[in-house]
Amino acid sequence: MPLRCAVLDDYQGVATTLADWSPLSGQVEVTSFREHLATEDELARALADFEFVVTLRERVPFPASLLDRLPRLKLLIASGMRNSVIDYAHAEHLGITVCGTQSTQAPPVELTWALLLGLARNLVTESEALRTGGPWQSTIGADLTGRRLGLLGLGKTGARMAPIGAAFGMDVVAWSQNLTRERAEAAGAQLAASQEELLESADFVSVHLKLSDRTRGLLGAPELALMKPTAYLINTSRAAIVDQEALLAALREGRIAGAGLDVFDTEPLPPDHPLRTAPRVLATPHLGYVTEANYRTYYGQAVEDIQAYLTGSPVRVLG
């Protein structure tokens, strides 16, 4: 009997076509799940007979309680080399190896700019009007040249944002709790005096922070109140960095010009979630890393991870 591998959240049905799984032929049988398994009970039932599981990013938590219910699981592969929703210690206790894959920072940066530009030029409104016989021009776009781009976080993704902003003629400032003036200037940004100064002065605020105890809820009602009513917020990082209720209130009351969102407190976003109908929102279904090149890397290296595990020499081990 071949070993079994489950690929979770294969929404587009591409897991077995964007990578060459033939090296595992005869050894491993691959099953992809195109529908999201939302509860621990669903996951436990669906994955009970699998030795290998491939999960994308942090879409599915693997706490100790779930790992205990997967008696056959030997290898858990997560795309990327960092994952905050896997209980590594308990996996090790159970003899489960956890491996990752490489990833690139370019796709989420590109999507961030797509959201920012879409908001600034009201592309959805104008495109929909053109397609449905609506008014010929009904909005006035926000300029980028001469405006201030505020980057909350200047790590791998934030640092890629700065030169692009400069290429648009924007004044780029950045802030995070440990950011130094030297690091900011090396990335092509000015160091904001404080988070408050950045929020008060920026015309576009883009979030590029890791989720941690320090950043969870970092932008709440008091922080959003500092933003200009003409300013836009873009979040392609983690939903929990921004207080969702406070953001909804700011949007409904017109206290900020709009928000570009790719991350949500619950994913997939429930049909009745208020962000689906909130005003001044341009939203995408967590597409940050969803590009062909990234998926070829994720699934191709997942195959490599399985091959290495089968030979007794796991690679890209996490934990």
mmCIF file of C-alpha atoms in Angstrom:
data_model
loop_
_atom_site.group_PDB
_atom_site.id
_atom_site.type_symbol
_atom_site.label_atom_id
_atom_site.label_comp_id
_atom_site.label_asym_id
_atom_site.label_seq_id
_atom_site.Cartn_x
_atom_site.Cartn_y
_atom_site.Cartn_z
ATOM 1 C CA MET A 1 0.000 0.000 0.000
ATOM 2 C CA PRO A 2 1.422 3.438 -0.909
ATOM 3 C CA LEU A 3 1.703 6.124 1.705
ATOM 4 C CA ARG A 4 -0.902 8.886 1.479
ATOM 5 C CA CYS A 5 -0.361 12.635 1.151
ATOM 6 C CA ALA A 6 -3.100 15.248 1.635
ATOM 7 C CA VAL A 7 -2.778 18.722 0.120
ATOM 8 C CA LEU A 8 -5.034 21.192 1.903
ATOM 9 C CA ASP A 9 -6.803 24.263 0.475
ATOM 10 C CA ASP A 10 -5.975 23.527 -3.140
ATOM 11 C CA TYR A 11 -8.648 26.043 -4.148
ATOM 12 C CA GLN A 12 -7.573 26.288 -7.789
ATOM 13 C CA GLY A 13 -6.918 22.547 -8.182
ATOM 14 C CA VAL A 14 -3.292 23.068 -9.266
ATOM 15 C CA ALA A 15 -1.290 21.179 -6.645
ATOM 16 C CA THR A 16 -0.597 18.210 -8.889
ATOM 17 C CA THR A 17 -0.062 20.206 -12.105
ATOM 18 C CA LEU A 18 2.313 22.963 -10.961
ATOM 19 C CA ALA A 19 4.857 20.449 -9.663
ATOM 20 C CA ASP A 20 6.273 17.136 -10.824
ATOM 21 C CA TRP A 21 5.078 14.492 -8.378
ATOM 22 C CA SER A 22 6.323 11.600 -10.518
ATOM 23 C CA PRO A 23 9.409 10.973 -8.310
ATOM 24 C CA LEU A 24 6.922 9.740 -5.680
ATOM 25 C CA SER A 25 5.031 7.486 -8.063
ATOM 26 C CA GLY A 26 4.335 4.088 -6.547
ATOM 27 C CA GLN A 27 5.363 5.308 -3.099
ATOM 28 C CA VAL A 28 2.926 8.119 -2.313
ATOM 29 C CA GLU A 29 -0.702 8.642 -3.315
ATOM 30 C CA VAL A 30 -1.669 12.339 -3.428
ATOM 31 C CA THR A 31 -5.134 13.685 -2.617
ATOM 32 C CA SER A 32 -5.919 17.382 -2.835
ATOM 33 C CA PHE A 33 -8.733 19.070 -0.919
ATOM 34 C CA ARG A 34 -10.193 21.990 -2.855
ATOM 35 C CA GLU A 35 -12.669 22.977 -0.138
ATOM 36 C CA HIS A 36 -11.445 24.496 3.107
ATOM 37 C CA LEU A 37 -11.809 22.259 6.161
ATOM 38 C CA ALA A 38 -12.887 24.786 8.749
ATOM 39 C CA THR A 39 -13.148 22.848 12.004
ATOM 40 C CA GLU A 40 -10.881 20.538 13.932
ATOM 41 C CA ASP A 41 -13.448 17.758 13.676
ATOM 42 C CA GLU A 42 -13.545 18.077 9.882
ATOM 43 C CA LEU A 43 -9.751 18.021 9.696
ATOM 44 C CA ALA A 44 -9.431 15.067 12.056
ATOM 45 C CA ARG A 45 -11.919 13.024 10.033
ATOM 46 C CA ALA A 46 -10.491 13.950 6.635
ATOM 47 C CA LEU A 47 -6.814 13.478 7.536
ATOM 48 C CA ALA A 48 -6.967 10.448 9.801
ATOM 49 C CA ASP A 49 -5.542 8.080 7.174
ATOM 50 C CA PHE A 50 -2.747 10.305 5.824
ATOM 51 C CA GLU A 51 0.946 10.002 6.634
ATOM 52 C CA PHE A 52 1.866 13.307 4.944
ATOM 53 C CA VAL A 53 0.006 16.646 4.929
ATOM 54 C CA VAL A 54 0.857 19.748 2.895
ATOM 55 C CA THR A 55 -0.667 22.994 4.185
ATOM 56 C CA LEU A 56 -0.389 26.453 2.627
ATOM 57 C CA ARG A 57 0.963 29.285 4.749
ATOM 58 C CA GLU A 58 -1.004 29.621 7.994
ATOM 59 C CA ARG A 59 -4.465 28.827 6.656
ATOM 60 C CA VAL A 60 -4.942 25.788 8.901
ATOM 61 C CA PRO A 61 -3.854 25.681 12.567
ATOM 62 C CA PHE A 62 -2.259 22.466 13.814
ATOM 63 C CA PRO A 63 -2.535 22.686 17.617
ATOM 64 C CA ALA A 64 -1.723 19.796 19.923
ATOM 65 C CA SER A 65 -5.394 18.806 20.082
ATOM 66 C CA LEU A 66 -5.539 18.218 16.325
ATOM 67 C CA LEU A 67 -2.144 16.521 16.103
ATOM 68 C CA ASP A 68 -3.300 14.062 18.765
ATOM 69 C CA ARG A 69 -6.160 13.056 16.470
ATOM 70 C CA LEU A 70 -3.944 12.269 13.466
ATOM 71 C CA PRO A 71 -2.415 8.920 14.439
ATOM 72 C CA ARG A 72 -0.810 8.195 11.050
ATOM 73 C CA LEU A 73 0.730 11.635 10.472
ATOM 74 C CA LYS A 74 4.506 11.483 10.087
ATOM 75 C CA LEU A 75 5.371 14.575 8.022
ATOM 76 C CA LEU A 76 3.690 17.992 8.011
ATOM 77 C CA ILE A 77 4.826 20.405 5.275
ATOM 78 C CA ALA A 78 4.005 24.103 5.446
ATOM 79 C CA SER A 79 4.769 26.510 2.625
ATOM 80 C CA GLY A 80 7.240 29.148 3.717
ATOM 81 C CA MET A 81 9.868 28.842 6.412
ATOM 82 C CA ARG A 82 7.867 30.337 9.273
ATOM 83 C CA ASN A 83 4.522 29.223 10.628
ATOM 84 C CA SER A 84 2.885 30.472 13.824
ATOM 85 C CA VAL A 85 -0.084 28.065 13.904
ATOM 86 C CA ILE A 86 1.767 24.760 14.250
ATOM 87 C CA ASP A 87 2.557 23.358 17.699
ATOM 88 C CA TYR A 88 6.147 22.362 16.962
ATOM 89 C CA ALA A 89 6.882 21.038 20.428
ATOM 90 C CA HIS A 90 3.915 18.693 20.413
ATOM 91 C CA ALA A 91 4.675 17.573 16.871
ATOM 92 C CA GLU A 92 8.174 16.645 17.993
ATOM 93 C CA HIS A 93 6.735 14.855 21.034
ATOM 94 C CA LEU A 94 4.560 12.754 18.711
ATOM 95 C CA GLY A 95 7.418 12.039 16.323
ATOM 96 C CA ILE A 96 5.982 14.231 13.552
ATOM 97 C CA THR A 97 8.553 15.986 11.373
ATOM 98 C CA VAL A 98 7.638 19.520 10.250
ATOM 99 C CA CYS A 99 9.259 20.924 7.118
ATOM 100 C CA GLY A 100 8.886 24.126 5.113
ATOM 101 C CA THR A 101 9.567 25.440 1.657
ATOM 102 C CA GLN A 102 11.167 28.539 0.266
ATOM 103 C CA SER A 103 9.077 31.519 -0.735
ATOM 104 C CA THR A 104 9.539 34.934 -2.326
ATOM 105 C CA GLN A 105 8.483 38.329 -1.015
ATOM 106 C CA ALA A 106 7.704 39.790 -4.439
ATOM 107 C CA PRO A 107 4.078 38.555 -4.837
ATOM 108 C CA PRO A 108 2.640 40.191 -1.679
ATOM 109 C CA VAL A 109 4.412 43.444 -2.519
ATOM 110 C CA GLU A 110 2.946 43.402 -6.020
ATOM 111 C CA LEU A 111 -0.537 42.745 -4.634
ATOM 112 C CA THR A 112 -0.139 45.561 -2.107
ATOM 113 C CA TRP A 113 0.508 47.979 -4.944
ATOM 114 C CA ALA A 114 -2.451 46.580 -6.896
ATOM 115 C CA LEU A 115 -4.707 47.346 -3.917
ATOM 116 C CA LEU A 116 -3.162 50.748 -3.312
ATOM 117 C CA LEU A 117 -3.489 51.805 -6.948
ATOM 118 C CA GLY A 118 -6.963 50.330 -7.232
ATOM 119 C CA LEU A 119 -8.101 52.379 -4.250
ATOM 120 C CA ALA A 120 -6.362 55.565 -5.359
ATOM 121 C CA ARG A 121 -7.919 55.523 -8.827
ATOM 122 C CA ASN A 122 -11.293 53.954 -7.907
ATOM 123 C CA LEU A 123 -10.701 51.215 -10.450
ATOM 124 C CA VAL A 124 -13.483 48.876 -9.353
ATOM 125 C CA THR A 125 -16.123 51.611 -9.384
ATOM 126 C CA GLU A 126 -15.047 52.998 -12.753
ATOM 127 C CA SER A 127 -14.568 49.595 -14.395
ATOM 128 C CA GLU A 128 -17.948 48.347 -13.223
ATOM 129 C CA ALA A 129 -19.649 51.517 -14.468
ATOM 130 C CA LEU A 130 -18.013 51.143 -17.873
ATOM 131 C CA ARG A 131 -19.045 47.491 -18.164
ATOM 132 C CA THR A 132 -22.660 48.083 -17.110
ATOM 133 C CA GLY A 133 -23.455 51.323 -18.948
ATOM 134 C CA GLY A 134 -22.972 53.494 -15.902
ATOM 135 C CA PRO A 135 -21.671 57.047 -15.819
ATOM 136 C CA TRP A 136 -18.639 57.969 -17.898
ATOM 137 C CA GLN A 137 -16.300 59.079 -15.079
ATOM 138 C CA SER A 138 -17.858 59.485 -11.658
ATOM 139 C CA THR A 139 -14.821 59.706 -9.366
ATOM 140 C CA ILE A 140 -11.629 61.721 -9.010
ATOM 141 C CA GLY A 141 -8.474 59.750 -8.292
ATOM 142 C CA ALA A 142 -6.012 60.397 -5.496
ATOM 143 C CA ASP A 143 -2.512 61.333 -6.628
ATOM 144 C CA LEU A 144 0.560 59.379 -5.586
ATOM 145 C CA THR A 145 3.224 61.849 -6.689
ATOM 146 C CA GLY A 146 4.001 64.212 -3.846
ATOM 147 C CA ARG A 147 1.994 62.192 -1.319
ATOM 148 C CA ARG A 148 3.335 60.369 1.729
ATOM 149 C CA LEU A 149 3.540 56.573 1.934
ATOM 150 C CA GLY A 150 3.736 55.349 5.528
ATOM 151 C CA LEU A 151 5.128 51.857 6.012
ATOM 152 C CA LEU A 152 4.393 50.121 9.295
ATOM 153 C CA GLY A 153 7.220 47.619 9.243
ATOM 154 C CA LEU A 154 10.311 47.647 7.063
ATOM 155 C CA GLY A 155 11.263 43.979 6.924
ATOM 156 C CA LYS A 156 11.515 41.832 3.826
ATOM 157 C CA THR A 157 8.246 43.046 2.305
ATOM 158 C CA GLY A 158 8.225 46.574 3.666
ATOM 159 C CA ALA A 159 11.728 47.218 2.372
ATOM 160 C CA ARG A 160 10.564 46.286 -1.140
ATOM 161 C CA MET A 161 7.742 48.800 -0.893
ATOM 162 C CA ALA A 162 9.978 51.810 -0.271
ATOM 163 C CA PRO A 163 11.789 52.102 -3.644
ATOM 164 C CA ILE A 164 8.537 51.538 -5.529
ATOM 165 C CA GLY A 165 6.940 54.370 -3.610
ATOM 166 C CA ALA A 166 9.914 56.554 -4.440
ATOM 167 C CA ALA A 167 9.570 55.638 -8.123
ATOM 168 C CA PHE A 168 6.012 57.015 -7.992
ATOM 169 C CA GLY A 169 7.406 60.247 -6.561
ATOM 170 C CA MET A 170 6.124 59.563 -3.063
ATOM 171 C CA ASP A 171 7.671 60.658 0.218
ATOM 172 C CA VAL A 172 8.314 57.350 2.027
ATOM 173 C CA VAL A 173 8.418 57.109 5.803
ATOM 174 C CA ALA A 174 8.554 53.999 7.973
ATOM 175 C CA TRP A 175 8.146 52.982 11.588
ATOM 176 C CA SER A 176 8.335 49.876 13.723
ATOM 177 C CA GLN A 177 9.287 49.375 17.333
ATOM 178 C CA ASN A 178 12.908 48.412 16.638
ATOM 179 C CA LEU A 179 13.527 50.252 13.375
ATOM 180 C CA THR A 180 16.625 52.444 13.320
ATOM 181 C CA ARG A 181 17.286 55.502 11.199
ATOM 182 C CA GLU A 182 20.176 53.711 9.494
ATOM 183 C CA ARG A 183 18.030 50.730 8.471
ATOM 184 C CA ALA A 184 15.249 52.989 7.255
ATOM 185 C CA GLU A 185 17.572 55.089 5.141
ATOM 186 C CA ALA A 186 19.269 51.995 3.718
ATOM 187 C CA ALA A 187 15.853 50.860 2.439
ATOM 188 C CA GLY A 188 15.099 54.273 0.967
ATOM 189 C CA ALA A 189 12.759 55.577 3.661
ATOM 190 C CA GLN A 190 12.813 58.164 6.398
ATOM 191 C CA LEU A 191 12.299 57.035 9.980
ATOM 192 C CA ALA A 192 9.061 58.450 11.364
ATOM 193 C CA ALA A 193 9.420 59.983 14.808
ATOM 194 C CA SER A 194 6.685 57.677 16.110
ATOM 195 C CA GLN A 195 3.807 55.493 15.026
ATOM 196 C CA GLU A 196 1.504 58.399 15.804
ATOM 197 C CA GLU A 197 3.463 60.787 13.585
ATOM 198 C CA LEU A 198 3.337 58.305 10.711
ATOM 199 C CA LEU A 199 -0.418 57.801 11.022
ATOM 200 C CA GLU A 200 -1.100 61.525 11.267
ATOM 201 C CA SER A 201 0.993 62.465 8.238
ATOM 202 C CA ALA A 202 0.664 59.587 5.769
ATOM 203 C CA ASP A 203 -1.706 59.630 2.807
ATOM 204 C CA PHE A 204 -1.347 55.866 2.385
ATOM 205 C CA VAL A 205 -0.576 53.572 5.349
ATOM 206 C CA SER A 206 0.604 50.066 4.437
ATOM 207 C CA VAL A 207 1.023 47.341 7.090
ATOM 208 C CA HIS A 208 4.039 45.033 6.811
ATOM 209 C CA LEU A 209 4.517 43.737 10.349
ATOM 210 C CA LYS A 210 4.667 40.202 11.685
ATOM 211 C CA LEU A 211 1.843 39.231 13.995
ATOM 212 C CA SER A 212 3.024 38.947 17.582
ATOM 213 C CA ASP A 213 1.861 39.877 21.061
ATOM 214 C CA ARG A 214 3.316 43.349 20.436
ATOM 215 C CA THR A 215 1.544 43.933 17.132
ATOM 216 C CA ARG A 216 -1.821 42.265 17.751
ATOM 217 C CA GLY A 217 -4.413 45.060 17.788
ATOM 218 C CA LEU A 218 -1.697 47.638 17.107
ATOM 219 C CA LEU A 219 -4.117 49.729 15.058
ATOM 220 C CA GLY A 220 -7.233 50.206 17.137
ATOM 221 C CA ALA A 221 -9.802 52.985 17.292
ATOM 222 C CA PRO A 222 -7.407 55.592 18.790
ATOM 223 C CA GLU A 223 -4.758 54.895 16.148
ATOM 224 C CA LEU A 224 -7.189 54.914 13.224
ATOM 225 C CA ALA A 225 -8.574 58.207 14.521
ATOM 226 C CA LEU A 226 -5.147 59.758 13.913
ATOM 227 C CA MET A 227 -5.356 59.110 10.167
ATOM 228 C CA LYS A 228 -6.465 61.813 7.760
ATOM 229 C CA PRO A 229 -10.006 61.465 6.397
ATOM 230 C CA THR A 230 -8.364 61.432 2.943
ATOM 231 C CA ALA A 231 -5.918 58.636 3.846
ATOM 232 C CA TYR A 232 -6.062 54.976 2.854
ATOM 233 C CA LEU A 233 -5.078 51.878 4.862
ATOM 234 C CA ILE A 234 -3.691 48.794 3.126
ATOM 235 C CA ASN A 235 -3.199 45.534 5.024
ATOM 236 C CA THR A 236 -1.725 42.493 3.291
ATOM 237 C CA SER A 237 0.061 41.281 6.426
ATOM 238 C CA ARG A 238 -2.184 39.870 9.161
ATOM 239 C CA ALA A 239 -5.752 40.862 9.951
ATOM 240 C CA ALA A 240 -5.269 40.814 13.723
ATOM 241 C CA ILE A 241 -2.813 43.718 13.564
ATOM 242 C CA VAL A 242 -5.811 45.956 12.839
ATOM 243 C CA ASP A 243 -8.846 45.938 15.135
ATOM 244 C CA GLN A 244 -11.540 44.799 12.720
ATOM 245 C CA GLU A 245 -14.461 46.441 14.529
ATOM 246 C CA ALA A 246 -12.595 49.730 14.764
ATOM 247 C CA LEU A 247 -11.761 49.565 11.071
ATOM 248 C CA LEU A 248 -15.378 48.865 10.134
ATOM 249 C CA ALA A 249 -16.507 51.848 12.199
ATOM 250 C CA ALA A 250 -13.931 54.134 10.579
ATOM 251 C CA LEU A 251 -15.047 53.037 7.107
ATOM 252 C CA ARG A 252 -18.759 53.325 7.789
ATOM 253 C CA GLU A 253 -18.359 56.772 9.313
ATOM 254 C CA GLY A 254 -16.082 58.002 6.527
ATOM 255 C CA ARG A 255 -13.211 58.758 8.898
ATOM 256 C CA ILE A 256 -10.707 57.302 6.418
ATOM 257 C CA ALA A 257 -10.931 57.340 2.628
ATOM 258 C CA GLY A 258 -10.761 53.572 2.206
ATOM 259 C CA ALA A 259 -9.041 50.291 2.953
ATOM 260 C CA GLY A 260 -7.333 47.695 0.785
ATOM 261 C CA LEU A 261 -7.481 44.300 2.476
ATOM 262 C CA ASP A 262 -6.117 40.858 1.644
ATOM 263 C CA VAL A 263 -6.278 39.334 5.137
ATOM 264 C CA PHE A 264 -9.244 38.719 7.423
ATOM 265 C CA ASP A 265 -10.041 37.576 10.946
ATOM 266 C CA THR A 266 -11.814 34.484 9.547
ATOM 267 C CA GLU A 267 -10.775 32.838 6.298
ATOM 268 C CA PRO A 268 -12.428 32.052 4.017
ATOM 269 C CA LEU A 269 -14.509 35.127 4.788
ATOM 270 C CA PRO A 270 -18.083 34.071 5.696
ATOM 271 C CA PRO A 271 -20.748 35.168 3.176
ATOM 272 C CA ASP A 272 -22.398 37.444 5.739
ATOM 273 C CA HIS A 273 -19.181 39.036 7.038
ATOM 274 C CA PRO A 274 -19.599 42.825 7.262
ATOM 275 C CA LEU A 275 -16.363 43.499 5.389
ATOM 276 C CA ARG A 276 -17.958 42.030 2.257
ATOM 277 C CA THR A 277 -20.364 44.980 2.105
ATOM 278 C CA ALA A 278 -18.500 47.697 3.994
ATOM 279 C CA PRO A 279 -18.118 50.981 2.097
ATOM 280 C CA ARG A 280 -14.773 52.151 0.735
ATOM 281 C CA VAL A 281 -13.220 48.654 0.787
ATOM 282 C CA LEU A 282 -11.202 46.997 -1.972
ATOM 283 C CA ALA A 283 -10.691 43.404 -0.845
ATOM 284 C CA THR A 284 -9.095 40.258 -2.248
ATOM 285 C CA PRO A 285 -9.335 36.684 -0.850
ATOM 286 C CA HIS A 286 -5.825 36.423 0.640
ATOM 287 C CA LEU A 287 -4.023 36.368 -2.699
ATOM 288 C CA GLY A 288 -0.735 37.766 -1.402
ATOM 289 C CA TYR A 289 1.391 34.698 -2.145
ATOM 290 C CA VAL A 290 -0.879 33.174 -4.791
ATOM 291 C CA THR A 291 1.198 33.361 -7.961
ATOM 292 C CA GLU A 292 2.359 30.697 -10.378
ATOM 293 C CA ALA A 293 6.040 30.995 -9.505
ATOM 294 C CA ASN A 294 5.371 30.787 -5.767
ATOM 295 C CA TYR A 295 3.076 27.800 -6.142
ATOM 296 C CA ARG A 296 5.626 25.988 -8.296
ATOM 297 C CA THR A 297 8.125 26.529 -5.478
ATOM 298 C CA TYR A 298 5.702 25.482 -2.731
ATOM 299 C CA TYR A 299 4.559 22.257 -4.334
ATOM 300 C CA GLY A 300 7.876 21.423 -6.007
ATOM 301 C CA GLN A 301 9.708 21.674 -2.709
ATOM 302 C CA ALA A 302 6.931 19.787 -0.940
ATOM 303 C CA VAL A 303 7.808 16.886 -3.244
ATOM 304 C CA GLU A 304 11.477 17.344 -2.323
ATOM 305 C CA ASP A 305 10.575 17.387 1.384
ATOM 306 C CA ILE A 306 8.726 14.090 1.054
ATOM 307 C CA GLN A 307 11.561 12.507 -0.937
ATOM 308 C CA ALA A 308 14.102 13.598 1.669
ATOM 309 C CA TYR A 309 11.940 12.294 4.511
ATOM 310 C CA LEU A 310 11.589 8.930 2.808
ATOM 311 C CA THR A 311 15.367 8.636 2.565
ATOM 312 C CA GLY A 312 15.730 9.429 6.262
ATOM 313 C CA SER A 313 17.340 12.860 5.752
ATOM 314 C CA PRO A 314 14.623 15.534 6.094
ATOM 315 C CA VAL A 315 15.370 18.985 4.672
ATOM 316 C CA ARG A 316 14.103 22.466 5.594
ATOM 317 C CA VAL A 317 13.029 21.210 9.026
ATOM 318 C CA LEU A 318 11.045 23.744 11.072
ATOM 319 C CA GLY A 319 10.571 24.025 14.802
#
